[in-house]
């Protein structure tokens, strides 16, 4: 295929604006699959993706389309994840393209992630084609959507293509617009090889399969390739393009999107954003923009039964083969035994890994509350990073404590403005700007501690705005904060798995909330069980689980009061002794109670 007949593009949109459905219609219209092979959300391979209607793992597919001018074009659709947790993967996929389709829901209009995706596309200097989707909906307002594209995105509303991905309306017009407006790729097939890794997946028989976009040069089977980051060298076994299945070809030239099989053992060796070159005639420098993806949310995972520890070990190892962004190491807890401390890209990523462990490997597990990575400067000048409350040093040794912040963009109808501002202030947000983007829609910008959005923030945002607010964020920097470690004591013993790090102003409320939850979940014993929240030796919250009571005086139907008193004193001594030697078993539900906020009560 000649370079001038290649188009590389992606579809970007806010969650649930019809991205996967539009990809389905493009695939069907170009006859890439037969009706028998077709199924909804064709590019979404995981059950979780289909159930939730989100894209977690990016996919690519090559569509051959004969245009009205009689020429056949090769259209490479690089589908991207739709959630903010995977923004780096989205940026690498966009770098592989020359243009994007920016999807706007005709009923919902422009939302927060639509704007952040637009900025990503502008950073890569891509041709942007606005597409108004779902025009068949009864609530569709095309004029309002055009107005939003003009006022909120700064794009020409007359360029917008009207489609209904569900009904297949406007698909041909869209394909013709892609060919007319998205430029063909540049690059010299004779130059030293420069090829970008935008994704990879693991195959049990062939190893890690690289998804790549060739910018310069040509690559074919039998050549030796080298990665710029790791400097590892491999011999290419096969190259090809993505159809419904992988289709082997003789070579991949500058401008093409395809795959490389080279007997690579793990996807962790094929880092997203890395550059591939040839060993014989290497390029002088890699493609710009590579960075090491670092986890931002941390949580410990323990098997519900210690007998399942080896099963959990094997399951995480298998997940790691396909997901290089999952980071884990061995961990142990006095309360929960042996487990793993895991790092995730965000809350959705954490939820997906936990759900896959449950579904694919049938492992019952206990998960601790998610935390973030804190930076501490000790009085001796030493700087340390901690992501586990168990490693929090003595407060007297800390000079400065810093926590990570995010920059949040929230779009909300003005009716709900007060409720959303209150939510941001409750979460220690600092307002940066407030902008009326239309008479009834407001854009809020807040800097919020990352730890504050881990607990029900998104659910609260949706409930307080009746589902109309949209939210996107990006990590910014660390800021000094008054942090403390709160221990939860059950019957006087600290339960390490329930400890958490929090801002001092919120420590009392969080500790009280958790103690109340524990009171409901820990069963009664024959002695009183005190539940306490403590910062060091200072108790800041307390609840008491009352003891089972036995009426020992029931048999005393008469006689002197001293007989009853004697029996009560004997019972009291027995209870005291029982409390000293009795142990309190904490059910799994108790560990989940720290994940819930006061709103759940």
Coordinates of C-alpha atoms in Angstrom, one line a residue:
X1 CA 0.0 0.0 0.0
X2 CA 1.4 3.4 -1.0
X3 CA 1.9 6.0 1.8
X4 CA -0.6 8.5 0.2
X5 CA -3.3 5.8 0.5
X6 CA -2.8 5.2 4.2
X7 CA -4.7 7.0 7.0
X8 CA -3.9 6.4 10.7
X9 CA -6.6 7.7 13.0
X10 CA -8.1 7.2 16.5
X11 CA -11.5 7.8 18.1
X12 CA -11.5 9.8 21.3
X13 CA -14.6 10.6 23.5
X14 CA -15.9 10.9 27.0
X15 CA -17.1 7.6 28.5
X16 CA -20.3 6.3 27.1
X17 CA -20.5 8.6 24.0
X18 CA -20.5 5.6 21.6
X19 CA -16.8 5.1 20.7
X20 CA -16.9 1.3 20.6
X21 CA -20.2 1.3 18.7
X22 CA -18.9 3.7 16.1
X23 CA -15.8 1.5 15.7
X24 CA -18.2 -1.5 15.1
X25 CA -20.0 0.3 12.3
X26 CA -16.8 1.4 10.6
X27 CA -15.6 -2.3 10.7
X28 CA -19.0 -3.5 9.3
X29 CA -19.3 -0.9 6.6
X30 CA -15.8 -1.7 5.2
X31 CA -16.7 -5.5 5.2
X32 CA -13.7 -6.2 7.4
X33 CA -15.7 -9.0 9.1
X34 CA -18.6 -11.1 7.9
X35 CA -22.0 -10.9 9.6
X36 CA -21.3 -14.3 11.1
X37 CA -18.0 -13.2 12.7
X38 CA -19.4 -9.9 13.9
X39 CA -20.4 -9.2 17.6
X40 CA -21.1 -5.9 19.4
X41 CA -18.0 -4.2 20.9
X42 CA -15.8 -6.2 18.5
X43 CA -12.6 -4.5 19.6
X44 CA -13.3 -5.1 23.3
X45 CA -11.9 -8.6 24.2
X46 CA -12.6 -8.8 27.9
X47 CA -15.9 -9.6 29.5
X48 CA -15.5 -6.7 31.9
X49 CA -15.2 -4.3 28.9
X50 CA -18.4 -5.6 27.4
X51 CA -20.3 -5.5 30.7
X52 CA -19.2 -2.0 31.7
X53 CA -19.2 -0.5 28.2
X54 CA -15.6 0.8 28.6
X55 CA -12.4 0.1 26.7
X56 CA -9.6 -1.0 29.0
X57 CA -7.0 -2.4 26.6
X58 CA -6.3 -0.5 23.3
X59 CA -6.8 -2.4 20.1
X60 CA -5.9 -1.7 16.4
X61 CA -7.5 -2.8 13.2
X62 CA -6.8 -2.2 9.5
X63 CA -9.8 -1.3 7.4
X64 CA -9.6 -1.4 3.6
X65 CA -12.1 1.0 2.0
X66 CA -12.7 1.8 -1.7
X67 CA -13.6 5.5 -1.7
X68 CA -15.8 7.4 -4.2
X69 CA -12.7 8.5 -6.2
X70 CA -12.2 4.8 -7.0
X71 CA -9.0 4.3 -5.0
X72 CA -8.6 1.8 -2.2
X73 CA -7.3 3.2 1.1
X74 CA -5.9 1.4 4.2
X75 CA -7.4 3.0 7.3
X76 CA -5.7 2.0 10.5
X77 CA -8.1 2.6 13.4
X78 CA -6.2 2.6 16.7
X79 CA -8.8 2.3 19.5
X80 CA -7.8 3.9 22.8
X81 CA -8.8 3.3 26.4
X82 CA -11.5 5.7 27.5
X83 CA -10.6 6.3 31.1
X84 CA -8.3 8.8 32.7
X85 CA -6.2 6.0 34.4
X86 CA -4.8 5.1 31.0
X87 CA -4.0 8.6 29.8
X88 CA -0.4 7.8 29.0
X89 CA -1.4 4.8 26.8
X90 CA -3.9 7.1 25.1
X91 CA -1.1 9.7 24.4
X92 CA 1.1 7.0 22.8
X93 CA -1.7 5.7 20.6
X94 CA -2.4 9.3 19.5
X95 CA 1.2 9.8 18.6
X96 CA 0.8 6.9 16.2
X97 CA -1.9 8.7 14.4
X98 CA -2.2 11.7 12.0
X99 CA -5.8 12.5 13.0
X100 CA -8.7 11.8 15.4
X101 CA -12.4 11.6 15.4
X102 CA -13.6 13.7 18.4
X103 CA -17.0 12.2 19.4
X104 CA -19.7 14.4 21.0
X105 CA -22.9 12.9 22.2
X106 CA -25.9 14.8 20.6
X107 CA -27.9 14.4 23.9
X108 CA -25.1 15.0 26.5
X109 CA -23.0 17.6 24.7
X110 CA -19.3 18.3 25.5
X111 CA -18.1 16.8 28.7
X112 CA -14.9 17.0 30.8
X113 CA -13.0 14.2 29.2
X114 CA -13.9 15.5 25.7
X115 CA -12.0 18.6 26.6
X116 CA -9.0 16.8 28.1
X117 CA -8.9 14.5 25.0
X118 CA -9.0 17.5 22.7
X119 CA -5.9 18.9 24.5
X120 CA -4.1 15.6 24.1
X121 CA -4.8 15.6 20.4
X122 CA -3.7 19.3 20.0
X123 CA -0.4 18.4 21.8
X124 CA 0.3 15.9 19.0
X125 CA -0.7 18.4 16.3
X126 CA -3.4 16.1 14.9
X127 CA -6.2 16.8 12.5
X128 CA -9.4 16.9 14.5
X129 CA -12.7 15.9 13.0
X130 CA -15.7 16.6 15.3
X131 CA -18.4 13.9 15.1
X132 CA -21.9 14.4 16.6
X133 CA -23.1 11.0 17.5
X134 CA -26.5 9.6 18.6
X135 CA -28.5 11.9 16.4
X136 CA -31.3 9.4 16.4
X137 CA -31.9 9.8 20.1
X138 CA -35.3 11.5 21.1
X139 CA -33.3 13.9 23.4
X140 CA -30.7 14.7 20.7
X141 CA -30.1 18.5 20.3
X142 CA -27.8 18.9 17.3
X143 CA -27.9 22.7 17.3
X144 CA -26.8 22.8 21.0
X145 CA -24.1 20.2 20.2
X146 CA -22.8 22.4 17.3
X147 CA -22.8 25.4 19.6
X148 CA -20.8 23.5 22.3
X149 CA -18.2 22.4 19.7
X150 CA -17.8 26.0 18.7
X151 CA -17.8 27.7 22.2
X152 CA -16.3 24.9 24.4
X153 CA -13.9 23.2 22.0
X154 CA -13.0 26.1 19.7
X155 CA -13.6 23.9 16.6
X156 CA -15.6 24.8 13.4
X157 CA -19.1 23.4 14.0
X158 CA -19.8 23.3 10.2
X159 CA -17.0 20.6 10.0
X160 CA -18.9 18.3 12.3
X161 CA -20.1 15.0 10.8
X162 CA -23.5 13.8 11.9
X163 CA -23.8 10.1 12.7
X164 CA -25.8 7.5 14.6
X165 CA -23.4 4.6 15.3
X166 CA -26.3 2.5 16.5
X167 CA -28.4 2.9 13.3
X168 CA -25.4 3.2 10.9
X169 CA -26.4 6.7 9.8
X170 CA -23.6 8.9 8.3
X171 CA -20.9 6.2 8.3
X172 CA -20.0 6.6 4.6
X173 CA -19.8 10.4 5.0
X174 CA -17.5 9.9 7.9
X175 CA -15.2 7.6 5.9
X176 CA -15.0 10.1 3.1
X177 CA -14.2 12.9 5.5
X178 CA -11.4 10.8 7.1
X179 CA -9.8 10.3 3.6
X180 CA -10.2 14.0 2.7
X181 CA -9.1 15.6 5.9
X182 CA -6.6 13.4 7.7
X183 CA -3.2 13.7 6.0
X184 CA -1.3 10.6 4.9
X185 CA 1.7 9.6 7.1
X186 CA 5.1 11.0 6.4
X187 CA 8.4 9.1 6.8
X188 CA 11.2 7.6 4.7
X189 CA 11.1 3.8 4.1
X190 CA 14.9 3.9 3.3
X191 CA 15.9 5.7 6.5
X192 CA 17.1 3.9 9.7
X193 CA 14.2 2.2 11.5
X194 CA 12.2 4.2 14.0
X195 CA 9.1 2.4 15.2
X196 CA 6.9 3.3 18.2
X197 CA 5.5 0.7 20.6
X198 CA 2.0 1.8 21.5
X199 CA 0.8 -1.5 23.1
X200 CA 1.6 -5.1 23.5
X201 CA -0.1 -8.3 24.5
X202 CA 1.0 -11.7 25.7
X203 CA 0.5 -14.9 23.8
X204 CA 1.3 -18.2 25.6
X205 CA 2.9 -19.7 22.5
X206 CA 4.6 -16.7 20.8
X207 CA 5.5 -14.4 23.7
X208 CA 4.9 -10.7 23.8
X209 CA 3.4 -9.4 20.6
X210 CA 4.3 -5.8 19.9
X211 CA 1.8 -3.3 18.5
X212 CA 3.8 -0.7 16.6
X213 CA 3.6 2.3 14.2
X214 CA 6.6 2.6 11.8
X215 CA 7.7 6.2 11.5
X216 CA 10.9 5.6 9.4
X217 CA 12.5 2.7 7.7
X218 CA 11.3 -0.9 7.0
X219 CA 11.1 -4.0 9.1
X220 CA 10.9 -7.6 8.0
X221 CA 11.3 -11.1 9.4
X222 CA 14.9 -12.2 10.0
X223 CA 16.2 -8.8 11.0
X224 CA 17.6 -8.1 14.5
X225 CA 15.8 -5.3 16.4
X226 CA 16.8 -3.3 19.5
X227 CA 14.8 -1.3 22.1
X228 CA 16.2 2.1 23.0
X229 CA 15.2 1.9 26.7
X230 CA 16.4 -1.5 27.7
X231 CA 18.9 -2.0 24.8
X232 CA 17.6 -5.6 24.5
X233 CA 18.0 -7.3 21.1
X234 CA 15.7 -9.8 19.5
X235 CA 15.4 -11.5 16.1
X236 CA 12.1 -10.7 14.3
X237 CA 10.1 -13.9 13.6
X238 CA 7.1 -12.4 11.9
X239 CA 5.5 -9.0 11.0
X240 CA 2.0 -8.3 9.9
X241 CA -1.1 -6.1 10.1
X242 CA -4.3 -6.2 12.2
X243 CA -7.4 -7.5 10.6
X244 CA -10.0 -9.3 12.7
X245 CA -7.0 -11.6 13.4
X246 CA -3.3 -10.9 12.9
X247 CA -2.5 -11.2 9.2
X248 CA 1.1 -12.0 8.2
X249 CA 2.8 -9.7 5.7
X250 CA 6.3 -9.6 4.0
X251 CA 7.3 -6.3 5.7
X252 CA 6.1 -3.2 7.5
X253 CA 7.1 0.2 5.9
X254 CA 7.1 3.8 7.2
X255 CA 3.6 4.9 7.8
X256 CA 2.1 1.5 8.5
X257 CA 0.6 0.1 11.7
X258 CA 1.1 -3.5 12.6
X259 CA 2.6 -6.2 14.9
X260 CA 6.0 -7.7 15.5
X261 CA 6.6 -11.2 16.9
X262 CA 10.2 -11.7 18.2
X263 CA 10.1 -14.3 20.9
X264 CA 9.9 -11.8 23.7
X265 CA 9.1 -13.5 27.0
X266 CA 7.1 -10.7 28.8
X267 CA 5.2 -7.5 28.0
X268 CA 7.2 -5.8 30.7
X269 CA 10.2 -5.9 28.3
X270 CA 8.1 -4.0 25.6
X271 CA 7.5 -0.7 27.3
X272 CA 4.7 1.4 25.9
X273 CA 6.3 4.5 24.2
X274 CA 9.7 2.9 23.6
X275 CA 11.3 3.1 20.2
X276 CA 12.4 0.1 18.1
X277 CA 15.4 0.3 15.7
X278 CA 17.6 -2.1 13.8
X279 CA 20.8 -3.5 15.3
X280 CA 22.7 -3.2 11.9
X281 CA 21.7 0.3 11.0
X282 CA 20.3 2.0 14.2
X283 CA 18.7 5.4 14.4
X284 CA 20.6 8.0 16.3
X285 CA 17.9 9.0 18.7
X286 CA 14.5 7.6 19.9
X287 CA 11.1 9.2 19.2
X288 CA 10.2 11.8 21.8
X289 CA 7.7 11.4 24.6
X290 CA 8.7 8.2 26.3
X291 CA 8.2 8.0 30.1
X292 CA 8.2 5.2 32.7
X293 CA 4.6 4.7 33.9
X294 CA 4.5 4.9 37.7
X295 CA 1.7 3.5 39.8
X296 CA -0.3 6.1 41.8
X297 CA -2.6 4.0 43.9
X298 CA -1.4 1.3 46.2
X299 CA -3.3 -1.5 48.1
X300 CA -2.5 -4.8 49.7
X301 CA -4.2 -8.0 48.5
X302 CA -4.3 -11.1 50.9
X303 CA -5.9 -14.5 50.2
X304 CA -9.0 -15.0 52.4
X305 CA -7.5 -18.4 53.3
X306 CA -3.7 -18.8 53.8
X307 CA -4.0 -22.1 51.9
X308 CA -4.6 -20.0 48.7
X309 CA -1.4 -18.0 48.9
X310 CA 0.3 -19.9 46.2
X311 CA -2.8 -19.6 43.9
X312 CA -2.7 -15.8 44.4
X313 CA 1.0 -15.8 43.6
X314 CA 0.4 -17.7 40.3
X315 CA -2.6 -15.5 39.4
X316 CA -0.7 -12.2 39.8
X317 CA 2.2 -13.6 37.8
X318 CA -0.1 -14.5 34.9
X319 CA -1.8 -11.0 35.1
X320 CA 1.6 -9.3 35.0
X321 CA 2.4 -11.1 31.7
X322 CA -0.4 -9.2 30.0
X323 CA -0.3 -6.0 32.1
X324 CA 3.1 -4.4 32.5
X325 CA 1.7 -1.5 34.5
X326 CA 0.7 -3.8 37.4
X327 CA 3.4 -3.6 40.1
X328 CA 3.5 -5.9 43.1
X329 CA 5.8 -7.2 45.8
X330 CA 5.5 -9.6 48.8
X331 CA 3.8 -8.2 51.9
X332 CA 2.8 -9.5 55.3
X333 CA 0.3 -8.5 58.0
X334 CA -0.1 -9.8 61.6
X335 CA -3.9 -9.8 61.0
X336 CA -4.1 -11.2 57.5
X337 CA -0.9 -13.2 57.0
X338 CA 1.1 -13.2 53.8
X339 CA 0.0 -11.3 50.7
X340 CA 1.2 -8.7 48.1
X341 CA 1.5 -5.0 48.1
X342 CA 0.3 -3.9 44.6
X343 CA 0.6 -0.6 42.7
X344 CA -2.0 0.5 40.2
X345 CA -2.5 3.3 37.6
X346 CA -5.7 4.4 39.3
X347 CA -8.9 3.3 41.0
X348 CA -10.4 1.8 37.9
X349 CA -7.2 -0.2 37.2
X350 CA -7.2 -1.5 40.8
X351 CA -10.9 -2.5 40.5
X352 CA -10.3 -4.3 37.2
X353 CA -7.3 -6.3 38.6
X354 CA -9.3 -7.4 41.7
X355 CA -12.3 -8.4 39.5
X356 CA -10.1 -10.4 37.1
X357 CA -8.5 -12.2 40.1
X358 CA -12.0 -13.1 41.3
X359 CA -13.4 -14.1 37.9
X360 CA -10.5 -15.6 36.0
X361 CA -8.8 -17.3 38.9
X362 CA -11.6 -17.8 41.4
X363 CA -9.6 -16.4 44.3
X364 CA -11.3 -15.1 47.4
X365 CA -9.3 -12.2 48.8
X366 CA -9.2 -9.4 51.3
X367 CA -8.1 -6.0 50.0
X368 CA -6.9 -3.1 52.2
X369 CA -7.9 0.5 51.7
X370 CA -6.1 2.2 48.8
X371 CA -3.4 4.7 49.5
X372 CA -1.1 7.0 47.6
X373 CA 2.6 7.5 47.7
X374 CA 3.8 10.2 50.2
X375 CA 7.1 12.0 50.3
X376 CA 8.6 12.6 53.8
X377 CA 11.7 14.6 54.7
X378 CA 13.1 13.5 58.0
X379 CA 14.8 15.8 60.5
X380 CA 18.2 14.5 59.6
X381 CA 17.6 15.6 56.0
X382 CA 16.9 12.2 54.6
X383 CA 14.0 12.0 52.0
X384 CA 11.9 8.8 51.9
X385 CA 8.8 7.7 49.9
X386 CA 6.1 5.5 51.5
X387 CA 3.0 4.0 50.1
X388 CA 2.1 1.7 53.1
X389 CA 0.9 3.1 56.5
X390 CA 3.0 0.4 58.3
X391 CA 6.2 2.2 57.1
X392 CA 5.1 5.6 58.5
X393 CA 7.9 6.8 60.8
X394 CA 7.5 8.3 64.3
X395 CA 5.9 11.8 63.9
X396 CA 8.7 13.4 65.9
X397 CA 11.2 12.4 63.2
X398 CA 9.3 14.1 60.4
X399 CA 10.3 17.6 59.2
X400 CA 8.1 17.9 56.1
X401 CA 5.3 15.6 54.8
X402 CA 4.1 16.0 51.3
X403 CA 1.2 14.3 49.4
X404 CA 0.4 14.2 45.7
X405 CA -2.2 16.5 44.1
X406 CA -4.2 16.3 41.0
X407 CA -5.7 19.0 38.7
X408 CA -9.4 18.2 38.3
X409 CA -11.6 19.6 35.5
X410 CA -15.3 19.3 36.3
X411 CA -18.2 20.3 34.0
X412 CA -21.6 20.7 35.7
X413 CA -25.0 22.4 35.0
X414 CA -25.3 25.6 37.0
X415 CA -28.2 24.1 39.0
X416 CA -25.8 21.8 40.8
X417 CA -22.9 24.2 41.1
X418 CA -23.3 24.8 44.9
X419 CA -23.4 21.1 45.7
X420 CA -20.2 20.4 43.6
X421 CA -18.3 23.3 45.1
X422 CA -19.1 22.0 48.6
X423 CA -17.9 18.5 47.6
X424 CA -14.6 19.9 46.4
X425 CA -14.1 22.0 49.5
X426 CA -14.9 19.0 51.7
X427 CA -12.1 17.2 49.9
X428 CA -9.7 20.0 50.6
X429 CA -9.8 21.3 47.0
X430 CA -8.3 24.6 46.0
X431 CA -10.3 26.5 43.3
X432 CA -8.2 27.6 40.4
X433 CA -10.9 29.0 38.1
X434 CA -14.6 28.9 37.3
X435 CA -15.8 29.5 33.8
X436 CA -19.3 29.7 32.3
X437 CA -18.8 27.9 29.0
X438 CA -22.5 28.4 28.2
X439 CA -25.4 30.2 30.0
X440 CA -26.2 27.0 31.9
X441 CA -22.9 25.0 32.0
X442 CA -20.0 25.7 34.3
X443 CA -16.4 24.5 34.1
X444 CA -14.6 24.2 37.5
X445 CA -10.9 23.7 37.9
X446 CA -9.7 22.5 41.3
X447 CA -6.4 21.2 42.7
X448 CA -7.3 18.3 45.0
X449 CA -5.2 15.9 47.0
X450 CA -5.2 12.5 45.2
X451 CA -5.9 10.7 48.4
X452 CA -9.3 12.6 48.7
X453 CA -10.7 11.2 45.4
X454 CA -9.9 7.6 46.4
X455 CA -13.0 7.3 48.6
X456 CA -16.3 7.6 46.8
X457 CA -15.5 11.0 45.2
X458 CA -16.8 9.9 41.8
X459 CA -20.0 8.4 43.3
X460 CA -20.6 11.6 45.3
X461 CA -20.0 13.7 42.3
X462 CA -22.6 11.8 40.3
X463 CA -25.2 11.6 43.1
X464 CA -24.9 15.3 44.0
X465 CA -25.3 16.3 40.4
X466 CA -28.0 13.7 39.5
X467 CA -25.5 12.2 37.1
X468 CA -24.9 15.3 35.0
X469 CA -21.4 16.3 36.2
X470 CA -18.4 15.0 34.3
X471 CA -14.9 14.7 35.7
X472 CA -11.3 14.3 34.4
X473 CA -8.0 14.8 36.1
X474 CA -4.2 14.7 35.7
X475 CA -1.5 14.3 38.4
X476 CA 0.4 17.5 39.1
X477 CA 2.9 17.7 42.0
X478 CA 3.5 17.1 45.6
X479 CA 2.5 19.7 48.3
X480 CA 3.3 20.0 52.0
X481 CA 0.5 18.7 54.2
X482 CA -0.1 17.9 57.9
X483 CA -0.3 14.1 57.7
X484 CA -0.8 11.7 60.5
X485 CA -1.0 7.9 60.8
X486 CA -4.1 6.6 62.5
X487 CA -4.1 3.1 64.1
X488 CA -7.3 1.2 64.8
X489 CA -7.2 -0.8 68.0
X490 CA -9.5 -3.7 68.7
X491 CA -9.5 -4.9 72.3
X492 CA -6.4 -2.8 72.9
X493 CA -4.4 -4.4 70.0
X494 CA -3.5 -2.4 66.9
X495 CA -4.8 -4.1 63.7
X496 CA -2.1 -3.2 61.1
X497 CA -4.3 -3.9 58.1
X498 CA -6.7 -1.1 59.2
X499 CA -4.1 1.6 59.7
X500 CA -4.3 4.6 57.4
X501 CA -2.6 7.9 56.7
X502 CA -4.8 11.0 56.6
X503 CA -4.7 14.8 57.0
X504 CA -4.8 15.7 60.7
X505 CA -8.0 17.8 60.4
X506 CA -9.9 14.7 59.1
X507 CA -8.4 12.1 61.3
X508 CA -11.1 12.3 64.1
X509 CA -14.0 12.0 61.6
X510 CA -12.5 9.1 59.7
X511 CA -11.5 7.2 62.8
X512 CA -15.0 7.6 64.3
X513 CA -16.6 6.4 61.0
X514 CA -14.4 3.3 60.9
X515 CA -15.0 2.5 64.6
X516 CA -18.8 2.7 63.9
X517 CA -18.5 0.4 60.9
X518 CA -16.4 -2.1 62.9
X519 CA -19.0 -2.1 65.7
X520 CA -21.6 -3.3 63.2
X521 CA -19.4 -6.0 61.6
X522 CA -17.5 -7.5 64.5
X523 CA -19.7 -10.1 66.3
X524 CA -20.3 -9.8 70.1
X525 CA -18.3 -11.8 72.6
X526 CA -18.9 -12.6 76.2
X527 CA -16.8 -9.6 77.2
X528 CA -16.8 -5.9 76.2
X529 CA -14.7 -5.1 73.1
X530 CA -13.4 -1.5 72.9
X531 CA -12.7 -0.2 69.4
X532 CA -10.4 2.8 69.3
X533 CA -8.8 5.1 66.8
X534 CA -5.4 6.4 67.9
X535 CA -2.7 8.8 66.7
X536 CA 0.4 7.5 68.5
X537 CA -0.7 7.2 72.2
X538 CA -3.6 9.7 71.9
X539 CA -7.1 8.1 71.5
X540 CA -9.2 10.2 69.1
X541 CA -12.3 7.9 68.7
X542 CA -14.0 5.1 70.6
X543 CA -16.9 2.7 70.3
X544 CA -17.7 -0.3 72.5
X545 CA -19.2 -3.6 71.5
X546 CA -21.2 -4.7 74.5
X547 CA -20.9 -8.2 75.9
X548 CA -23.4 -11.0 75.8
X549 CA -25.2 -10.8 79.1
X550 CA -26.2 -13.8 81.2
X551 CA -28.6 -13.2 84.1
X552 CA -26.7 -15.0 86.8
X553 CA -29.1 -13.7 89.5
X554 CA -32.1 -15.4 88.0
X555 CA -31.8 -18.3 90.4
X556 CA -31.8 -16.0 93.4
X557 CA -35.5 -15.7 94.0
X558 CA -35.2 -14.5 97.5
X559 CA -32.9 -13.9 100.4
X560 CA -30.4 -11.2 101.2
X561 CA -29.1 -8.7 98.5
X562 CA -25.5 -9.8 99.3
X563 CA -26.2 -13.2 97.6
X564 CA -27.0 -11.4 94.3
X565 CA -24.0 -9.0 94.7
X566 CA -21.7 -11.9 95.3
X567 CA -22.8 -13.6 92.1
X568 CA -22.5 -10.3 90.1
X569 CA -18.9 -9.7 91.5
X570 CA -17.9 -13.3 90.5
X571 CA -19.3 -12.7 87.0
X572 CA -17.4 -9.4 86.7
X573 CA -14.1 -11.1 87.6
X574 CA -14.7 -13.8 85.1
X575 CA -15.4 -11.2 82.3
X576 CA -12.2 -9.3 83.2
X577 CA -10.2 -12.5 83.0
X578 CA -11.9 -13.5 79.7
X579 CA -11.1 -10.2 78.2
X580 CA -7.4 -10.6 79.0
X581 CA -7.1 -14.0 77.4
X582 CA -9.9 -13.8 74.8
X583 CA -9.1 -13.1 71.2
X584 CA -11.3 -11.2 68.8
X585 CA -11.7 -12.6 65.3
X586 CA -12.2 -9.8 62.7
X587 CA -14.4 -10.9 59.7
X588 CA -13.5 -9.9 56.2
X589 CA -16.3 -7.3 56.1
X590 CA -14.5 -5.3 58.7
X591 CA -11.5 -4.7 56.4
X592 CA -13.8 -3.4 53.7
X593 CA -15.4 -0.9 56.1
X594 CA -12.5 1.5 55.8
X595 CA -13.4 1.8 52.1
X596 CA -16.8 3.2 52.8
X597 CA -17.5 6.9 53.7
X598 CA -20.0 8.4 56.1
X599 CA -22.5 8.7 53.3
X600 CA -22.9 4.9 53.3
X601 CA -24.1 4.8 56.9

